Amino acid sequence: MSELIIQQQGAVLELSLNRPGKKNALSQHMYRQLTTALSQAAQDNSIHVVLLQGSHDCFSAGNDLQDFLGAGELNSEHPTVQFLYQLARFNKPLVAAVAGLAIGIGTTALLHCDLVYACDNARFQLPFSQLGLCPEAGSSILLPQLAGYQRAAQYLLLGEAFGAAEALQMGLVNQVVDSSSLTALAREKAAKLAALPSDAVQSSKALLKRSSAALTLDSIAAELVQFQRLLNSDACQQRIAAFFKR
C-alpha cells in the first residue's frame, strides 16, 4: 500500500497521505515522495494546482519520531529539510483539506498553503517545546504574521491545542465544514483555481509572498540550526524517551 497516493484530476494534482496505522505520521520516505511530487508539479504545465489532504479522520500526526531520529543530521541531504524548502518555494497554488489531527508539520505545512479548508473535527497542535524542541518550517515567522505575536506564543511556546473555530478566526483556515463536505469543497476550490489563467494566478501568488519569501527561507535555516542543537540536548532526549514510553 502506497503511503502517498498521487493522482491527477484535470489540472489538479492530488497528494493524499495514506498511512492510517500511524495516523499519517510522515516518514522520510513520504517526505521524499512529497518533495519529488512538488518538484515535478512545479515544472509540469499540465498541473495548475496541488491539493494536499489526509484521510477523513486524520490529516497528519506530524513526524514519525522514530523514523526521523534515524535519518541523521538536518543538512541539505535530509529528506525533511528538502521538503521544507520545496514547500516554501513552491510556485503554484497549494490547497489543503484538513480533517482530524494536524500535529507539528501537519499544522506548520498549512502556513505555506494558499487555501486551507477544515472540517469541524480538526485539531491543531504545535508541541515542539513539549518535546524540548523549537518551531520548524518557518512557523516562527509565519504564525506571528498570521495570528499576532501573543497567539503565536501561546501555540508555539505552550504548545496548546486548538480547534477548527480558532483556526478559522485567526485565518489559518478559510472555511470550516462538516466532514461529509470537506473533500468535495476542497476539490471544488482547487478546480476553480485551476480553471483560471495559470500565469496570472502564479504571478499573483508570487506578488502576495514577495515581502515574506526571503524571511521565510531565512527563518527555516535559523530554525534548523536550533532544532538540531536542541535535538542533541539531554532535555530533548529525556522528553522523547518519555514520549516513546507512553
Coordinates of C-alpha atoms in Angstrom, one line a residue:
M1 CA 0.0 0.0 0.0
S2 CA 1.4 3.4 -1.0
E3 CA 1.9 5.8 1.9
L4 CA 1.3 8.7 -0.6
I5 CA -1.4 8.4 -3.2
I6 CA -0.8 10.7 -6.2
Q7 CA -3.4 11.3 -8.8
Q8 CA -4.1 14.0 -11.3
Q9 CA -7.7 15.2 -11.8
G10 CA -7.6 17.6 -14.8
A11 CA -5.2 20.3 -13.9
V12 CA -5.2 19.5 -10.2
L13 CA -2.6 17.1 -8.6
E14 CA -4.0 15.4 -5.5
L15 CA -1.5 14.3 -2.9
S16 CA -3.2 12.1 -0.3
L17 CA -1.3 11.0 2.9
N18 CA -2.1 7.3 3.3
R19 CA -0.6 5.8 6.4
P20 CA -3.6 5.2 8.6
G21 CA -1.8 2.8 11.0
K22 CA 0.5 5.7 12.0
K23 CA -2.2 8.5 11.8
N24 CA -0.4 9.7 8.6
A25 CA 2.8 10.5 10.5
L26 CA 5.4 11.4 7.9
S27 CA 8.3 9.1 7.3
Q28 CA 11.4 10.0 5.5
H29 CA 10.2 8.0 2.5
M30 CA 7.0 10.1 2.5
Y31 CA 9.0 13.3 2.7
R32 CA 11.0 12.2 -0.4
Q33 CA 7.8 11.4 -2.3
L34 CA 6.2 14.7 -1.4
T35 CA 9.3 16.6 -2.4
T36 CA 9.5 14.8 -5.7
A37 CA 5.8 15.3 -6.4
L38 CA 6.0 19.0 -5.7
S39 CA 9.2 19.5 -7.7
Q40 CA 7.7 17.7 -10.7
A41 CA 4.4 19.6 -10.4
A42 CA 6.3 22.9 -10.4
Q43 CA 7.7 22.0 -13.8
D44 CA 4.6 20.4 -15.3
N45 CA 2.5 22.8 -17.3
S46 CA -0.5 20.4 -17.2
I47 CA -0.7 20.9 -13.4
H48 CA -2.0 24.2 -12.2
V49 CA -2.9 23.4 -8.6
V50 CA -1.8 20.9 -5.9
L51 CA -4.4 19.6 -3.3
L52 CA -2.9 18.1 -0.2
Q53 CA -5.1 16.0 2.1
G54 CA -5.1 13.2 4.6
S55 CA -7.8 10.7 5.4
H56 CA -11.3 11.5 6.5
D57 CA -10.4 11.3 10.2
C58 CA -6.7 12.4 10.3
F59 CA -4.6 14.9 8.3
S60 CA -1.3 14.1 9.9
A61 CA 0.1 13.3 13.4
G62 CA 3.3 15.0 12.4
N63 CA 6.8 13.5 12.1
D64 CA 7.2 9.8 12.7
L65 CA 9.7 10.5 15.5
Q66 CA 11.4 7.1 15.5
D67 CA 12.0 7.3 11.8
F68 CA 13.0 10.9 12.0
L69 CA 15.6 10.2 14.7
G70 CA 17.3 7.7 12.5
A71 CA 17.7 10.0 9.5
G72 CA 20.8 11.8 10.5
E73 CA 21.9 15.4 10.7
L74 CA 19.5 18.1 9.5
N75 CA 21.6 19.1 6.5
S76 CA 20.8 19.7 2.8
E77 CA 20.5 16.0 2.1
H78 CA 18.0 15.3 4.8
P79 CA 14.6 14.4 3.3
T80 CA 12.7 16.6 5.8
V81 CA 14.9 19.6 5.1
Q82 CA 14.5 19.1 1.3
F83 CA 10.7 19.0 1.8
L84 CA 10.6 22.2 3.9
Y85 CA 12.5 24.2 1.3
Q86 CA 10.5 22.7 -1.6
L87 CA 7.3 23.6 0.2
A88 CA 8.4 27.2 0.9
R89 CA 9.5 27.7 -2.7
F90 CA 6.6 26.1 -4.4
N91 CA 5.3 28.4 -7.1
K92 CA 1.8 27.1 -7.8
P93 CA -1.3 27.3 -5.6
L94 CA -1.5 24.8 -2.7
V95 CA -4.9 23.8 -1.4
A96 CA -5.2 21.7 1.8
A97 CA -8.1 19.7 3.2
V98 CA -7.7 19.0 6.9
A99 CA -9.7 16.5 9.0
G100 CA -8.9 15.3 12.4
L101 CA -5.4 15.6 13.8
A102 CA -3.0 18.1 12.4
I103 CA 0.1 18.0 14.6
G104 CA 3.5 19.5 14.2
I105 CA 4.3 19.6 10.5
G106 CA 0.6 18.8 10.0
T107 CA 0.0 22.3 11.1
T108 CA 3.1 24.2 10.0
A109 CA 2.8 22.9 6.4
L110 CA -0.6 24.7 6.3
L111 CA 1.2 28.0 6.7
H112 CA 2.6 27.6 3.3
C113 CA -0.7 26.7 1.7
D114 CA -2.8 29.3 -0.2
L115 CA -6.2 28.0 0.7
V116 CA -7.0 25.7 3.6
Y117 CA -10.3 24.0 4.3
A118 CA -11.0 22.1 7.5
C119 CA -13.8 20.0 8.9
D120 CA -15.2 20.7 12.4
N121 CA -13.3 17.8 14.0
A122 CA -9.9 19.3 13.0
R123 CA -7.5 19.6 15.9
F124 CA -4.2 21.5 15.5
Q125 CA -1.2 21.5 17.8
L126 CA 2.5 22.6 17.7
P127 CA 4.0 20.6 20.6
F128 CA 7.7 21.4 19.8
S129 CA 8.6 22.9 23.2
Q130 CA 6.9 19.9 24.9
L131 CA 9.5 17.7 23.2
G132 CA 12.3 20.1 24.1
L133 CA 12.5 21.4 20.5
C134 CA 11.7 24.7 18.7
P135 CA 9.5 25.7 15.8
E136 CA 10.1 24.5 12.2
A137 CA 9.0 25.0 8.6
G138 CA 9.3 28.8 9.0
S139 CA 6.5 28.8 11.6
S140 CA 8.4 31.1 13.9
I141 CA 7.8 33.9 11.4
L142 CA 4.7 32.8 9.5
L143 CA 2.5 32.1 12.6
P144 CA 3.1 35.6 14.2
Q145 CA 2.5 37.2 10.9
L146 CA -0.8 35.4 10.6
A147 CA -2.1 35.3 14.2
G148 CA -0.2 38.0 16.0
Y149 CA 2.7 37.5 18.5
Q150 CA 0.7 36.6 21.6
R151 CA -1.4 33.9 20.0
A152 CA 1.6 32.5 18.2
A153 CA 3.5 32.4 21.5
Q154 CA 0.5 30.6 23.1
Y155 CA 0.7 27.9 20.4
L156 CA 4.4 27.7 19.9
L157 CA 5.6 28.1 23.5
L158 CA 2.9 26.4 25.5
G159 CA 2.0 24.0 22.7
E160 CA -1.7 24.3 23.4
A161 CA -4.0 22.6 21.0
F162 CA -6.8 24.5 19.2
G163 CA -9.8 23.6 17.1
A164 CA -11.2 24.5 13.8
A165 CA -13.1 27.5 15.1
E166 CA -10.0 29.1 16.4
A167 CA -8.1 28.2 13.2
L168 CA -10.8 30.0 11.2
Q169 CA -10.8 33.0 13.5
M170 CA -7.0 33.5 13.2
G171 CA -7.0 33.0 9.4
L172 CA -5.2 29.7 9.3
V173 CA -8.2 28.1 7.5
N174 CA -10.6 29.7 5.0
Q175 CA -13.7 27.7 5.8
V176 CA -14.9 25.0 8.2
V177 CA -17.4 22.4 7.0
D178 CA -18.7 19.1 8.3
S179 CA -16.7 16.0 7.4
S180 CA -19.0 14.8 4.7
S181 CA -18.5 18.1 2.7
L182 CA -14.7 18.6 3.1
T183 CA -13.3 16.7 0.1
A184 CA -15.9 18.0 -2.3
L185 CA -15.3 21.6 -1.2
A186 CA -11.5 21.4 -1.4
R187 CA -11.8 19.8 -4.9
E188 CA -14.3 22.4 -6.0
K189 CA -12.0 25.3 -4.9
A190 CA -8.9 23.6 -6.4
A191 CA -10.7 23.1 -9.7
K192 CA -11.9 26.7 -9.7
L193 CA -8.3 27.9 -9.2
A194 CA -7.0 25.5 -11.8
A195 CA -9.5 26.9 -14.4
L196 CA -8.1 30.4 -14.1
P197 CA -5.2 31.6 -16.3
S198 CA -2.2 29.9 -14.6
D199 CA 0.3 32.6 -15.3
A200 CA -1.9 35.2 -13.7
V201 CA -2.5 33.0 -10.6
Q202 CA 1.2 32.1 -10.2
S203 CA 2.2 35.8 -10.7
S204 CA -0.3 36.8 -8.1
K205 CA 0.9 34.2 -5.6
A206 CA 4.5 35.4 -6.1
L207 CA 3.4 39.0 -5.5
L208 CA 1.5 38.1 -2.4
K209 CA 4.5 36.4 -1.0
R210 CA 7.2 38.7 -2.2
S211 CA 7.7 40.6 1.1
S212 CA 8.0 37.5 3.2
A213 CA 9.6 34.9 0.9
A214 CA 13.2 35.6 1.8
L215 CA 12.4 36.0 5.5
T216 CA 10.6 32.6 5.5
L217 CA 13.7 30.9 3.9
D218 CA 16.0 32.6 6.4
S219 CA 13.7 31.5 9.3
I220 CA 13.7 27.9 8.1
A221 CA 17.5 27.9 8.1
A222 CA 17.7 29.5 11.6
E223 CA 15.2 27.1 13.0
L224 CA 17.1 24.1 11.6
V225 CA 20.2 25.2 13.4
Q226 CA 18.4 25.5 16.7
F227 CA 16.3 22.4 16.1
Q228 CA 19.5 20.3 15.6
R229 CA 21.1 21.7 18.7
L230 CA 18.1 21.1 20.8
L231 CA 17.6 17.6 19.4
N232 CA 21.0 16.7 20.7
S233 CA 20.3 18.1 24.2
D234 CA 19.7 16.0 27.3
A235 CA 16.4 17.7 27.9
C236 CA 15.1 16.8 24.5
Q237 CA 16.4 13.2 24.7
Q238 CA 14.6 12.8 28.0
R239 CA 11.3 14.2 26.6
I240 CA 11.5 11.9 23.6
A241 CA 12.3 8.9 25.7
A242 CA 9.2 9.7 27.8
F243 CA 7.1 10.1 24.7
F244 CA 8.0 6.6 23.5
K245 CA 7.2 5.1 26.9
R246 CA 3.6 6.4 26.9

